[in-house]
Amino acid sequence: METSALLPDAYASDCPSRQVLDRIGDKWTTLILVLLADGPQRFSELHRSIHGISHKMLAQTLRSLERDGLINRKLYPEVPPRVEYTLTALGETLCGPIAAILRWAEDHINEVAASQSRYDARDR
């Protein structure tokens, strides 16, 4: 008997693709992946570049991205130890779409802010 794989359906409540959407829709994930698109980064470099992220949140996000196969963590046997993060081939496939969304957000933030102001003023 031949079985076929079920097709992912992100609209289904139990579809695992929702976890992937949660991961790539996260603001910290987006910023980390865009930075890593420029090449390897150390934890401290990422932390300095992403204003407002805590050490704990950066560490958690990096672990999740590594678990999902989007980044690699390489530990160099030095004293003190040096760790670098790089994109995997899978992570690189996200760079184009995420960079486009980031550019869109930067290009249209004034329009979005104006709309929010109009909406908020209407509710007073």
PDB file of C-alpha atoms in Angstrom:
ATOM      1  CA  MET A   1       0.000   0.000   0.000  1.00  0.00           C
ATOM      2  CA  GLU A   2       1.443   3.342  -1.047  1.00  0.00           C
ATOM      3  CA  THR A   3       1.168   6.287   1.312  1.00  0.00           C
ATOM      4  CA  SER A   4       1.489   9.882   0.298  1.00  0.00           C
ATOM      5  CA  ALA A   5       2.894  12.654   2.411  1.00  0.00           C
ATOM      6  CA  LEU A   6       0.408  15.167   3.694  1.00  0.00           C
ATOM      7  CA  LEU A   7       0.747  18.583   2.186  1.00  0.00           C
ATOM      8  CA  PRO A   8       1.461  21.372   4.656  1.00  0.00           C
ATOM      9  CA  ASP A   9      -1.508  23.619   5.364  1.00  0.00           C
ATOM     10  CA  ALA A  10      -0.568  26.642   7.475  1.00  0.00           C
ATOM     11  CA  TYR A  11      -4.265  27.360   8.008  1.00  0.00           C
ATOM     12  CA  ALA A  12      -4.697  24.072   9.879  1.00  0.00           C
ATOM     13  CA  SER A  13      -4.229  24.517  13.637  1.00  0.00           C
ATOM     14  CA  ASP A  14      -1.956  21.487  13.956  1.00  0.00           C
ATOM     15  CA  CYS A  15       0.278  22.175  10.954  1.00  0.00           C
ATOM     16  CA  PRO A  16       3.974  22.287  11.907  1.00  0.00           C
ATOM     17  CA  SER A  17       4.568  24.989   9.294  1.00  0.00           C
ATOM     18  CA  ARG A  18       3.008  27.414  11.797  1.00  0.00           C
ATOM     19  CA  GLN A  19       6.072  26.974  13.994  1.00  0.00           C
ATOM     20  CA  VAL A  20       8.255  27.997  11.068  1.00  0.00           C
ATOM     21  CA  LEU A  21       6.036  31.027  10.427  1.00  0.00           C
ATOM     22  CA  ASP A  22       6.343  31.982  14.094  1.00  0.00           C
ATOM     23  CA  ARG A  23      10.123  31.718  13.881  1.00  0.00           C
ATOM     24  CA  ILE A  24      10.631  33.721  10.695  1.00  0.00           C
ATOM     25  CA  GLY A  25       7.980  36.278  11.673  1.00  0.00           C
ATOM     26  CA  ASP A  26       9.826  37.150  14.871  1.00  0.00           C
ATOM     27  CA  LYS A  27      11.526  40.561  14.815  1.00  0.00           C
ATOM     28  CA  TRP A  28      14.732  39.252  16.412  1.00  0.00           C
ATOM     29  CA  THR A  29      14.977  36.415  13.891  1.00  0.00           C
ATOM     30  CA  THR A  30      14.587  38.844  11.022  1.00  0.00           C
ATOM     31  CA  LEU A  31      17.307  41.164  12.288  1.00  0.00           C
ATOM     32  CA  ILE A  32      19.721  38.313  13.078  1.00  0.00           C
ATOM     33  CA  LEU A  33      19.315  36.683   9.663  1.00  0.00           C
ATOM     34  CA  VAL A  34      19.833  39.993   7.835  1.00  0.00           C
ATOM     35  CA  LEU A  35      23.038  40.614   9.805  1.00  0.00           C
ATOM     36  CA  LEU A  36      24.312  37.082   9.168  1.00  0.00           C
ATOM     37  CA  ALA A  37      23.676  37.529   5.435  1.00  0.00           C
ATOM     38  CA  ASP A  38      26.734  39.811   5.486  1.00  0.00           C
ATOM     39  CA  GLY A  39      28.933  37.033   6.886  1.00  0.00           C
ATOM     40  CA  PRO A  40      29.925  35.352  10.148  1.00  0.00           C
ATOM     41  CA  GLN A  41      29.170  37.227  13.356  1.00  0.00           C
ATOM     42  CA  ARG A  42      30.120  36.710  16.961  1.00  0.00           C
ATOM     43  CA  PHE A  43      27.545  36.945  19.741  1.00  0.00           C
ATOM     44  CA  SER A  44      28.912  40.298  20.918  1.00  0.00           C
ATOM     45  CA  GLU A  45      28.796  41.718  17.374  1.00  0.00           C
ATOM     46  CA  LEU A  46      25.175  40.686  16.985  1.00  0.00           C
ATOM     47  CA  HIS A  47      24.313  42.120  20.396  1.00  0.00           C
ATOM     48  CA  ARG A  48      25.951  45.462  19.593  1.00  0.00           C
ATOM     49  CA  SER A  49      24.175  45.674  16.241  1.00  0.00           C
ATOM     50  CA  ILE A  50      20.661  44.857  17.479  1.00  0.00           C
ATOM     51  CA  HIS A  51      19.684  47.635  19.846  1.00  0.00           C
ATOM     52  CA  GLY A  52      17.159  46.589  22.478  1.00  0.00           C
ATOM     53  CA  ILE A  53      17.744  42.836  22.448  1.00  0.00           C
ATOM     54  CA  SER A  54      18.758  41.317  25.766  1.00  0.00           C
ATOM     55  CA  HIS A  55      21.580  38.796  26.071  1.00  0.00           C
ATOM     56  CA  LYS A  56      19.006  36.192  27.099  1.00  0.00           C
ATOM     57  CA  MET A  57      16.724  36.835  24.103  1.00  0.00           C
ATOM     58  CA  LEU A  58      19.661  36.820  21.684  1.00  0.00           C
ATOM     59  CA  ALA A  59      20.897  33.509  23.091  1.00  0.00           C
ATOM     60  CA  GLN A  60      17.398  31.973  22.928  1.00  0.00           C
ATOM     61  CA  THR A  61      16.836  33.151  19.366  1.00  0.00           C
ATOM     62  CA  LEU A  62      20.229  31.898  18.211  1.00  0.00           C
ATOM     63  CA  ARG A  63      19.550  28.479  19.781  1.00  0.00           C
ATOM     64  CA  SER A  64      16.158  28.289  18.070  1.00  0.00           C
ATOM     65  CA  LEU A  65      17.612  29.280  14.712  1.00  0.00           C
ATOM     66  CA  GLU A  66      20.310  26.640  15.084  1.00  0.00           C
ATOM     67  CA  ARG A  67      17.706  24.019  16.043  1.00  0.00           C
ATOM     68  CA  ASP A  68      15.642  24.946  12.981  1.00  0.00           C
ATOM     69  CA  GLY A  69      18.682  24.506  10.731  1.00  0.00           C
ATOM     70  CA  LEU A  70      18.874  28.158   9.707  1.00  0.00           C
ATOM     71  CA  ILE A  71      22.230  28.997  11.295  1.00  0.00           C
ATOM     72  CA  ASN A  72      25.413  27.204  12.304  1.00  0.00           C
ATOM     73  CA  ARG A  73      27.265  27.803  15.548  1.00  0.00           C
ATOM     74  CA  LYS A  74      30.998  27.180  15.365  1.00  0.00           C
ATOM     75  CA  LEU A  75      33.080  27.003  18.531  1.00  0.00           C
ATOM     76  CA  TYR A  76      36.787  27.659  18.105  1.00  0.00           C
ATOM     77  CA  PRO A  77      39.022  25.901  20.665  1.00  0.00           C
ATOM     78  CA  GLU A  78      40.788  29.033  21.867  1.00  0.00           C
ATOM     79  CA  VAL A  79      41.264  30.700  25.220  1.00  0.00           C
ATOM     80  CA  PRO A  80      38.921  32.396  25.717  1.00  0.00           C
ATOM     81  CA  PRO A  81      36.606  30.357  23.467  1.00  0.00           C
ATOM     82  CA  ARG A  82      35.388  32.108  20.323  1.00  0.00           C
ATOM     83  CA  VAL A  83      31.994  31.353  18.809  1.00  0.00           C
ATOM     84  CA  GLU A  84      30.802  32.451  15.382  1.00  0.00           C
ATOM     85  CA  TYR A  85      27.384  32.197  13.818  1.00  0.00           C
ATOM     86  CA  THR A  86      26.795  31.767  10.102  1.00  0.00           C
ATOM     87  CA  LEU A  87      23.816  31.082   7.888  1.00  0.00           C
ATOM     88  CA  THR A  88      23.228  27.571   6.619  1.00  0.00           C
ATOM     89  CA  ALA A  89      22.224  26.975   3.004  1.00  0.00           C
ATOM     90  CA  LEU A  90      18.621  26.793   4.237  1.00  0.00           C
ATOM     91  CA  GLY A  91      19.015  30.071   6.130  1.00  0.00           C
ATOM     92  CA  GLU A  92      20.414  31.730   3.011  1.00  0.00           C
ATOM     93  CA  THR A  93      17.179  30.929   1.168  1.00  0.00           C
ATOM     94  CA  LEU A  94      15.362  33.273   3.582  1.00  0.00           C
ATOM     95  CA  CYS A  95      17.652  36.256   3.017  1.00  0.00           C
ATOM     96  CA  GLY A  96      15.904  37.565  -0.098  1.00  0.00           C
ATOM     97  CA  PRO A  97      12.357  37.466   1.272  1.00  0.00           C
ATOM     98  CA  ILE A  98      13.364  38.820   4.687  1.00  0.00           C
ATOM     99  CA  ALA A  99      15.493  41.613   3.205  1.00  0.00           C
ATOM    100  CA  ALA A 100      12.520  42.586   1.016  1.00  0.00           C
ATOM    101  CA  ILE A 101      10.212  42.745   4.042  1.00  0.00           C
ATOM    102  CA  LEU A 102      12.771  44.779   5.989  1.00  0.00           C
ATOM    103  CA  ARG A 103      13.132  47.220   3.075  1.00  0.00           C
ATOM    104  CA  TRP A 104       9.338  47.448   2.777  1.00  0.00           C
ATOM    105  CA  ALA A 105       9.036  48.265   6.493  1.00  0.00           C
ATOM    106  CA  GLU A 106      11.707  50.960   6.237  1.00  0.00           C
ATOM    107  CA  ASP A 107      10.236  52.396   3.018  1.00  0.00           C
ATOM    108  CA  HIS A 108       6.652  52.536   4.327  1.00  0.00           C
ATOM    109  CA  ILE A 109       7.032  53.264   8.046  1.00  0.00           C
ATOM    110  CA  ASN A 110       5.879  56.882   7.603  1.00  0.00           C
ATOM    111  CA  GLU A 111       2.686  55.753   5.838  1.00  0.00           C
ATOM    112  CA  VAL A 112       2.005  53.140   8.505  1.00  0.00           C
ATOM    113  CA  ALA A 113       2.648  55.647  11.313  1.00  0.00           C
ATOM    114  CA  ALA A 114       0.317  58.196   9.675  1.00  0.00           C
ATOM    115  CA  SER A 115      -2.395  55.568   9.344  1.00  0.00           C
ATOM    116  CA  GLN A 116      -1.966  54.581  12.994  1.00  0.00           C
ATOM    117  CA  SER A 117      -2.256  58.232  14.045  1.00  0.00           C
ATOM    118  CA  ARG A 118      -5.468  58.687  12.020  1.00  0.00           C
ATOM    119  CA  TYR A 119      -6.931  55.501  13.469  1.00  0.00           C
ATOM    120  CA  ASP A 120      -5.986  56.422  17.039  1.00  0.00           C
ATOM    121  CA  ALA A 121      -7.436  59.936  16.643  1.00  0.00           C
ATOM    122  CA  ARG A 122     -10.697  58.468  15.384  1.00  0.00           C
ATOM    123  CA  ASP A 123     -11.139  56.408  18.562  1.00  0.00           C
ATOM    124  CA  ARG A 124     -10.897  59.381  20.954  1.00  0.00           C
TER     125      ARG A 124
END
